[in-house]
Amino acid sequence: MPANSPYPTVHIPEVDLWEFIFDRNDRPADGQTIYRSCDGNRHYTFGDVKAAATAFGQGLITRWNWKQGDVLNIYAPNDVDFGPIVYGVLYAGGIVSPANPAYSVDELSFQLSNSGSRAIVTTKTFLPQALKAAAMSGIERSKVLLLGTDRDQQAQHWTEIQPEHGSRGPLRCKVKPTTDLAFLVYSSGTTGLPKGVMLSHHNIVADLCMIHGSVGTSYRSEDDKILGVLPFFHIYGLTGLVHQPLHRGIELVVMPAFDLKVFLESIQTHKITFLYVAPPVIVRLSRDEMVSKYDLSSVKMITSGAAPLTKELIDSVHRRLNLKINQAYGLSETSPMTHTQPWDEWYSSVGSVGKMFPNMTAKYMSPDEKETQAGEPGELWLAGPNVFLGYWKNDEATKNAIINVDRRRYFKTGDVGFLDTNNNFYITDRVKELIKYKGWQVAPAELEGKLMDHPLVNDVAVIGIEDRENHTEIPRAYIVHSKRGADAGDTTTGLPKGKQSEADAEEIIKWTASKVANHKRLRGGVRFIDEIPKSAAGKILRRVLKERAKNESVATSQTKSKL
């Protein structure tokens, strides 16, 4: 039988996002601070957000003749302006398509062209790339706008797009919540070009209601502050950090990007109580000496997503800082959050992603599409009101991802895991990323979790490489060495040199062999690299490492395992 959520079913109104946030009776007070910059110099109250978004939306309609379904791209790091811009587009009936500011001109141009974006908002820092990509994608130069405090003569600021002074702006454009898009977000592209994920107004409204009805009962507006360090351009940050504070009336302290010193200072200065992070931040909290210089006692809970955490790493942070860490799960295609460990179960179900949100149904399915029993591995299928409409201009991908079973519309996540007898969900790996060693399945995420406990490992990714001699795949680990810079022997790359590198690699290989079954050993060796390639959500881009591995022969590897 399909698994159902242990939480009570929540009511999900069939309204668009604007009405859900701004027109409900229990909305936050107009004077409630929602977005505040981490330096404290800028902020928006709930009333400020509504007023700024209304003016921008009316300006789009009157000055640009904005039509329902027009797409605006935001190509920028986190900023307090992000929310008002998003809701201004929604006021005008438009669709928001956020882009990673780390994108190259070509990558940005692909998203602009594929999404059919009519305009782009960026910062002064990223304006040169935005202008080039806009030109390549046929976007008028006048449709490139700036956000933030900086100005530039080459582009208008977004606040200049508003109705004529003294005129009454047009009424809000009404949309159909279940069928009209609010967001066109792009998947991380771990195995190829990013795909546009179509999220309706109802999808996002549903996820916000489901969060509030489950783990969201653990925090509330009058007591809590959230630190906004996850990128807003990814759906995890967009839902959890842009929409949720507006919905709940919780103050969000906005960081443009992760910097450990600013991160720690912000927690201490603003008395942050709740954080969403990715696993590398947890590693820094467990090991970096700088952490001990700050008071982090205000933090009630840290929620980590994107990859599994081991009990050892969670223990390490809790012993050192008395901080609690729970784990969460979600995907772009599910708006995104679907599971989180309840706060009072953060330690009793370590390794799981916790309980499924209300209003959802799930199955773990075998390769021949038969439902597995508790404890048996399978691919996770999810059904619920937060499941996306499909992939933009890609019917074939949509057909492969969505299946109708028992009058439910299931999304085939591609993630492998299992369900225990206490309704805890576990995610062990991606279907396409499992390594097949002589018929045995090796989960990269399991090896990565164990390797993160080794003192020489700051970050790691495991991939399967071809062993032509034995006609099989074997696991190889790409590792960011914990001893960087001069201490590691190389001030250029921060990686260990020569014999020390070989010795460290062999030490890691032997240590891993003592922790895992024979078929899971690192027969492909270890490679030290400066940084693990990852998506905005912190997911490892294994295709990048696989391309790199093509040029690295196992037979000539300086760190080839002799095991």
mmCIF file of C-alpha atoms in Angstrom, residues 252-503:
data_model
loop_
_atom_site.group_PDB
_atom_site.id
_atom_site.type_symbol
_atom_site.label_atom_id
_atom_site.label_comp_id
_atom_site.label_asym_id
_atom_site.label_seq_id
_atom_site.Cartn_x
_atom_site.Cartn_y
_atom_site.Cartn_z
ATOM 1 C CA LEU A 252 14.529 36.906 7.276
ATOM 2 C CA VAL A 253 18.098 38.200 7.515
ATOM 3 C CA VAL A 254 19.464 38.161 3.959
ATOM 4 C CA MET A 255 23.029 37.128 3.066
ATOM 5 C CA PRO A 256 24.165 37.706 -0.553
ATOM 6 C CA ALA A 257 26.268 34.523 -0.500
ATOM 7 C CA PHE A 258 27.891 32.190 1.993
ATOM 8 C CA ASP A 259 30.879 33.579 3.830
ATOM 9 C CA LEU A 260 31.696 31.850 7.131
ATOM 10 C CA LYS A 261 32.639 35.017 9.009
ATOM 11 C CA VAL A 262 29.541 36.924 7.851
ATOM 12 C CA PHE A 263 27.431 33.835 8.526
ATOM 13 C CA LEU A 264 28.635 33.573 12.124
ATOM 14 C CA GLU A 265 28.438 37.320 12.727
ATOM 15 C CA SER A 266 24.867 37.405 11.403
ATOM 16 C CA ILE A 267 23.749 34.614 13.724
ATOM 17 C CA GLN A 268 25.319 36.328 16.715
ATOM 18 C CA THR A 269 24.198 39.896 15.882
ATOM 19 C CA HIS A 270 20.634 39.145 14.786
ATOM 20 C CA LYS A 271 20.020 36.277 17.232
ATOM 21 C CA ILE A 272 19.069 33.874 14.445
ATOM 22 C CA THR A 273 16.947 30.930 15.605
ATOM 23 C CA PHE A 274 16.529 28.836 12.441
ATOM 24 C CA LEU A 275 18.708 28.069 9.418
ATOM 25 C CA TYR A 276 18.419 26.150 6.164
ATOM 26 C CA VAL A 277 21.865 25.015 4.936
ATOM 27 C CA ALA A 278 23.638 22.457 2.762
ATOM 28 C CA PRO A 279 26.035 19.808 4.225
ATOM 29 C CA PRO A 280 29.326 21.688 3.544
ATOM 30 C CA VAL A 281 28.197 24.343 6.051
ATOM 31 C CA ILE A 282 27.723 21.626 8.681
ATOM 32 C CA VAL A 283 31.281 20.440 8.028
ATOM 33 C CA ARG A 284 32.621 23.966 8.581
ATOM 34 C CA LEU A 285 30.688 24.224 11.854
ATOM 35 C CA SER A 286 32.211 20.959 13.044
ATOM 36 C CA ARG A 287 35.839 21.803 12.219
ATOM 37 C CA ASP A 288 36.630 25.474 11.607
ATOM 38 C CA GLU A 289 38.434 27.220 14.487
ATOM 39 C CA MET A 290 36.689 30.518 13.693
ATOM 40 C CA VAL A 291 33.347 29.051 14.810
ATOM 41 C CA SER A 292 34.424 28.989 18.471
ATOM 42 C CA LYS A 293 34.756 32.779 18.536
ATOM 43 C CA TYR A 294 31.007 33.395 18.106
ATOM 44 C CA ASP A 295 27.907 32.946 20.221
ATOM 45 C CA LEU A 296 25.497 30.696 18.327
ATOM 46 C CA SER A 297 23.305 29.855 21.311
ATOM 47 C CA SER A 298 20.211 31.542 19.808
ATOM 48 C CA VAL A 299 19.912 28.802 17.163
ATOM 49 C CA LYS A 300 17.089 26.349 17.904
ATOM 50 C CA MET A 301 17.497 24.156 14.829
ATOM 51 C CA ILE A 302 19.546 23.836 11.643
ATOM 52 C CA THR A 303 17.875 22.077 8.721
ATOM 53 C CA SER A 304 20.224 20.485 6.187
ATOM 54 C CA GLY A 305 19.275 19.283 2.726
ATOM 55 C CA ALA A 306 20.821 18.166 -0.607
ATOM 56 C CA ALA A 307 22.806 15.181 0.757
ATOM 57 C CA PRO A 308 22.724 12.748 3.693
ATOM 58 C CA LEU A 309 24.529 13.543 6.948
ATOM 59 C CA THR A 310 26.131 10.880 9.116
ATOM 60 C CA LYS A 311 25.454 10.411 12.808
ATOM 61 C CA GLU A 312 29.144 11.133 13.463
ATOM 62 C CA LEU A 313 28.990 14.575 11.827
ATOM 63 C CA ILE A 314 25.760 15.502 13.614
ATOM 64 C CA ASP A 315 27.290 14.312 16.896
ATOM 65 C CA SER A 316 30.405 16.372 16.260
ATOM 66 C CA VAL A 317 28.469 19.624 15.832
ATOM 67 C CA HIS A 318 26.184 18.910 18.771
ATOM 68 C CA ARG A 319 29.066 18.107 21.116
ATOM 69 C CA ARG A 320 31.032 21.161 20.045
ATOM 70 C CA LEU A 321 28.282 23.789 19.807
ATOM 71 C CA ASN A 322 25.172 22.211 21.352
ATOM 72 C CA LEU A 323 23.368 22.793 18.044
ATOM 73 C CA LYS A 324 20.611 20.497 16.783
ATOM 74 C CA ILE A 325 20.494 19.459 13.134
ATOM 75 C CA ASN A 326 17.588 17.828 11.328
ATOM 76 C CA GLN A 327 17.444 16.766 7.706
ATOM 77 C CA ALA A 328 15.017 17.589 4.915
ATOM 78 C CA TYR A 329 14.253 16.456 1.387
ATOM 79 C CA GLY A 330 12.648 17.910 -1.696
ATOM 80 C CA LEU A 331 13.101 18.538 -5.402
ATOM 81 C CA SER A 332 12.509 21.361 -7.837
ATOM 82 C CA GLU A 333 9.644 19.287 -9.205
ATOM 83 C CA THR A 334 7.906 19.220 -5.778
ATOM 84 C CA SER A 335 8.064 22.972 -5.060
ATOM 85 C CA PRO A 336 10.386 21.713 -3.322
ATOM 86 C CA MET A 337 9.979 20.398 0.245
ATOM 87 C CA THR A 338 8.296 17.052 0.886
ATOM 88 C CA HIS A 339 9.991 15.609 4.005
ATOM 89 C CA THR A 340 11.652 16.832 7.184
ATOM 90 C CA GLN A 341 12.592 15.245 10.493
ATOM 91 C CA PRO A 342 10.268 16.591 13.191
ATOM 92 C CA TRP A 343 12.201 18.779 15.624
ATOM 93 C CA ASP A 344 11.600 16.389 18.506
ATOM 94 C CA GLU A 345 12.915 13.484 16.402
ATOM 95 C CA TRP A 346 16.063 15.181 15.100
ATOM 96 C CA TYR A 347 18.311 12.604 16.763
ATOM 97 C CA SER A 348 16.140 9.492 16.947
ATOM 98 C CA SER A 349 15.996 9.074 13.163
ATOM 99 C CA VAL A 350 19.476 10.247 12.100
ATOM 100 C CA GLY A 351 20.186 9.318 8.496
ATOM 101 C CA SER A 352 16.586 9.668 7.397
ATOM 102 C CA VAL A 353 14.919 12.697 5.820
ATOM 103 C CA GLY A 354 12.113 12.267 8.324
ATOM 104 C CA LYS A 355 8.366 12.233 7.850
ATOM 105 C CA MET A 356 6.435 13.068 4.679
ATOM 106 C CA PHE A 357 4.443 16.310 4.618
ATOM 107 C CA PRO A 358 0.628 16.248 4.825
ATOM 108 C CA ASN A 359 -1.574 15.820 1.724
ATOM 109 C CA MET A 360 1.041 13.580 0.075
ATOM 110 C CA THR A 361 1.296 9.922 -0.907
ATOM 111 C CA ALA A 362 4.472 7.986 -1.691
ATOM 112 C CA LYS A 363 5.714 4.632 -2.950
ATOM 113 C CA TYR A 364 9.127 3.017 -3.198
ATOM 114 C CA MET A 365 9.199 1.033 -6.440
ATOM 115 C CA SER A 366 11.467 -1.757 -7.674
ATOM 116 C CA PRO A 367 13.093 -1.588 -11.156
ATOM 117 C CA ASP A 368 10.172 -3.646 -12.517
ATOM 118 C CA GLU A 369 7.763 -1.103 -10.973
ATOM 119 C CA LYS A 370 6.501 -3.269 -8.113
ATOM 120 C CA GLU A 371 6.009 -1.632 -4.736
ATOM 121 C CA THR A 372 8.634 -2.586 -2.154
ATOM 122 C CA GLN A 373 8.064 -3.423 1.492
ATOM 123 C CA ALA A 374 9.395 -1.521 4.528
ATOM 124 C CA GLY A 375 13.184 -1.732 4.606
ATOM 125 C CA GLU A 376 13.480 -2.761 0.952
ATOM 126 C CA PRO A 377 15.145 -0.292 -1.456
ATOM 127 C CA GLY A 378 13.367 1.232 -4.401
ATOM 128 C CA GLU A 379 12.839 4.410 -6.403
ATOM 129 C CA LEU A 380 10.737 7.013 -4.592
ATOM 130 C CA TRP A 381 7.511 8.069 -6.305
ATOM 131 C CA LEU A 382 5.613 11.051 -4.884
ATOM 132 C CA ALA A 383 2.071 12.354 -5.394
ATOM 133 C CA GLY A 384 0.562 15.533 -4.014
ATOM 134 C CA PRO A 385 -0.643 19.056 -4.806
ATOM 135 C CA ASN A 386 2.931 20.366 -4.816
ATOM 136 C CA VAL A 387 4.021 18.157 -7.743
ATOM 137 C CA PHE A 388 4.910 20.240 -10.807
ATOM 138 C CA LEU A 389 2.899 20.514 -14.012
ATOM 139 C CA GLY A 390 5.680 19.197 -16.245
ATOM 140 C CA TYR A 391 8.895 20.171 -18.017
ATOM 141 C CA TRP A 392 8.834 23.290 -20.166
ATOM 142 C CA LYS A 393 8.712 22.489 -23.893
ATOM 143 C CA ASN A 394 9.783 18.902 -23.152
ATOM 144 C CA ASP A 395 6.853 16.504 -23.440
ATOM 145 C CA GLU A 396 9.108 13.446 -23.622
ATOM 146 C CA ALA A 397 10.829 14.251 -20.311
ATOM 147 C CA THR A 398 7.437 14.936 -18.716
ATOM 148 C CA LYS A 399 6.086 11.620 -19.967
ATOM 149 C CA ASN A 400 9.062 9.775 -18.492
ATOM 150 C CA ALA A 401 8.749 11.536 -15.127
ATOM 151 C CA ILE A 402 4.989 11.424 -14.461
ATOM 152 C CA ILE A 403 2.841 8.317 -14.144
ATOM 153 C CA ASN A 404 -0.832 7.935 -13.208
ATOM 154 C CA VAL A 405 -1.520 5.061 -10.815
ATOM 155 C CA ASP A 406 -4.707 4.415 -8.826
ATOM 156 C CA ARG A 407 -6.088 7.824 -9.837
ATOM 157 C CA ARG A 408 -2.986 9.530 -8.433
ATOM 158 C CA ARG A 409 -0.410 11.470 -10.419
ATOM 159 C CA TYR A 410 3.024 10.270 -9.261
ATOM 160 C CA PHE A 411 6.360 11.934 -9.931
ATOM 161 C CA LYS A 412 9.170 9.406 -10.379
ATOM 162 C CA THR A 413 11.924 11.179 -8.429
ATOM 163 C CA GLY A 414 14.900 9.129 -9.607
ATOM 164 C CA ASP A 415 16.010 8.875 -5.968
ATOM 165 C CA VAL A 416 16.644 5.518 -4.334
ATOM 166 C CA GLY A 417 15.822 4.778 -0.712
ATOM 167 C CA PHE A 418 13.484 2.956 1.638
ATOM 168 C CA LEU A 419 10.813 3.428 4.293
ATOM 169 C CA ASP A 420 11.212 2.144 7.840
ATOM 170 C CA THR A 421 8.482 0.866 10.155
ATOM 171 C CA ASN A 422 8.228 4.286 11.884
ATOM 172 C CA ASN A 423 7.282 6.157 8.682
ATOM 173 C CA ASN A 424 10.776 7.601 8.294
ATOM 174 C CA PHE A 425 11.944 7.987 4.693
ATOM 175 C CA TYR A 426 15.533 7.333 3.672
ATOM 176 C CA ILE A 427 17.271 8.517 0.505
ATOM 177 C CA THR A 428 20.434 6.609 -0.330
ATOM 178 C CA ASP A 429 21.228 7.686 -3.896
ATOM 179 C CA ARG A 430 20.098 8.530 -7.412
ATOM 180 C CA VAL A 431 18.936 5.710 -9.692
ATOM 181 C CA LYS A 432 21.290 6.781 -12.474
ATOM 182 C CA GLU A 433 24.239 7.345 -10.125
ATOM 183 C CA LEU A 434 24.421 3.876 -8.575
ATOM 184 C CA ILE A 435 27.749 2.221 -9.322
ATOM 185 C CA LYS A 436 27.565 -1.392 -10.531
ATOM 186 C CA TYR A 437 30.618 -3.317 -9.313
ATOM 187 C CA LYS A 438 30.509 -6.917 -10.597
ATOM 188 C CA GLY A 439 26.746 -6.993 -10.168
ATOM 189 C CA TRP A 440 26.812 -5.318 -6.748
ATOM 190 C CA GLN A 441 25.204 -1.904 -6.313
ATOM 191 C CA VAL A 442 27.348 0.785 -4.672
ATOM 192 C CA ALA A 443 25.641 4.008 -3.556
ATOM 193 C CA PRO A 444 27.966 7.030 -3.940
ATOM 194 C CA ALA A 445 26.070 8.961 -1.265
ATOM 195 C CA GLU A 446 26.756 6.230 1.307
ATOM 196 C CA LEU A 447 30.497 6.342 0.637
ATOM 197 C CA GLU A 448 30.466 10.149 0.668
ATOM 198 C CA GLY A 449 28.753 10.157 4.031
ATOM 199 C CA LYS A 450 31.415 7.897 5.526
ATOM 200 C CA LEU A 451 34.301 9.794 3.928
ATOM 201 C CA MET A 452 33.078 13.071 5.421
ATOM 202 C CA ASP A 453 34.002 11.642 8.830
ATOM 203 C CA HIS A 454 37.695 11.356 7.886
ATOM 204 C CA PRO A 455 39.798 14.253 9.257
ATOM 205 C CA LEU A 456 41.536 14.830 5.904
ATOM 206 C CA VAL A 457 38.237 15.300 4.031
ATOM 207 C CA ASN A 458 36.537 18.702 3.801
ATOM 208 C CA ASP A 459 34.244 17.728 0.930
ATOM 209 C CA VAL A 460 33.899 14.711 -1.324
ATOM 210 C CA ALA A 461 32.180 13.248 -4.368
ATOM 211 C CA VAL A 462 32.223 9.618 -5.458
ATOM 212 C CA ILE A 463 31.647 8.473 -9.032
ATOM 213 C CA GLY A 464 31.889 5.215 -10.895
ATOM 214 C CA ILE A 465 34.657 4.833 -13.464
ATOM 215 C CA GLU A 466 35.283 2.081 -15.974
ATOM 216 C CA ASP A 467 37.732 -0.708 -15.122
ATOM 217 C CA ARG A 468 38.363 -2.115 -18.582
ATOM 218 C CA GLU A 469 40.558 -4.950 -17.347
ATOM 219 C CA ASN A 470 37.807 -6.372 -15.150
ATOM 220 C CA HIS A 471 34.865 -5.165 -17.261
ATOM 221 C CA THR A 472 33.105 -3.397 -14.428
ATOM 222 C CA GLU A 473 32.624 -0.049 -12.734
ATOM 223 C CA ILE A 474 34.647 0.866 -9.650
ATOM 224 C CA PRO A 475 34.230 3.729 -7.147
ATOM 225 C CA ARG A 476 36.582 6.736 -7.222
ATOM 226 C CA ALA A 477 36.555 9.576 -4.666
ATOM 227 C CA TYR A 478 37.263 13.211 -5.524
ATOM 228 C CA ILE A 479 38.227 14.970 -2.296
ATOM 229 C CA VAL A 480 38.768 18.516 -1.088
ATOM 230 C CA HIS A 481 41.704 18.143 1.335
ATOM 231 C CA SER A 482 41.233 19.578 4.816
ATOM 232 C CA LYS A 483 44.849 20.767 5.003
ATOM 233 C CA ARG A 484 44.886 23.663 2.593
ATOM 234 C CA GLY A 485 47.381 26.297 1.523
ATOM 235 C CA ALA A 486 50.916 26.285 2.936
ATOM 236 C CA ASP A 487 50.044 23.612 5.483
ATOM 237 C CA ALA A 488 49.214 21.289 2.629
ATOM 238 C CA GLY A 489 52.403 22.034 0.749
ATOM 239 C CA ASP A 490 51.017 23.959 -2.218
ATOM 240 C CA THR A 491 50.159 27.648 -1.884
ATOM 241 C CA THR A 492 48.802 27.794 -5.429
ATOM 242 C CA THR A 493 46.106 25.127 -5.356
ATOM 243 C CA GLY A 494 45.862 24.463 -1.642
ATOM 244 C CA LEU A 495 46.374 20.735 -2.284
ATOM 245 C CA PRO A 496 49.061 18.398 -0.897
ATOM 246 C CA LYS A 497 52.077 17.705 -3.105
ATOM 247 C CA GLY A 498 53.935 14.626 -4.209
ATOM 248 C CA LYS A 499 54.509 11.847 -1.719
ATOM 249 C CA GLN A 500 52.347 13.502 0.908
ATOM 250 C CA SER A 501 49.449 13.470 -1.524
ATOM 251 C CA GLU A 502 50.000 9.775 -2.259
ATOM 252 C CA ALA A 503 50.289 8.941 1.428
#
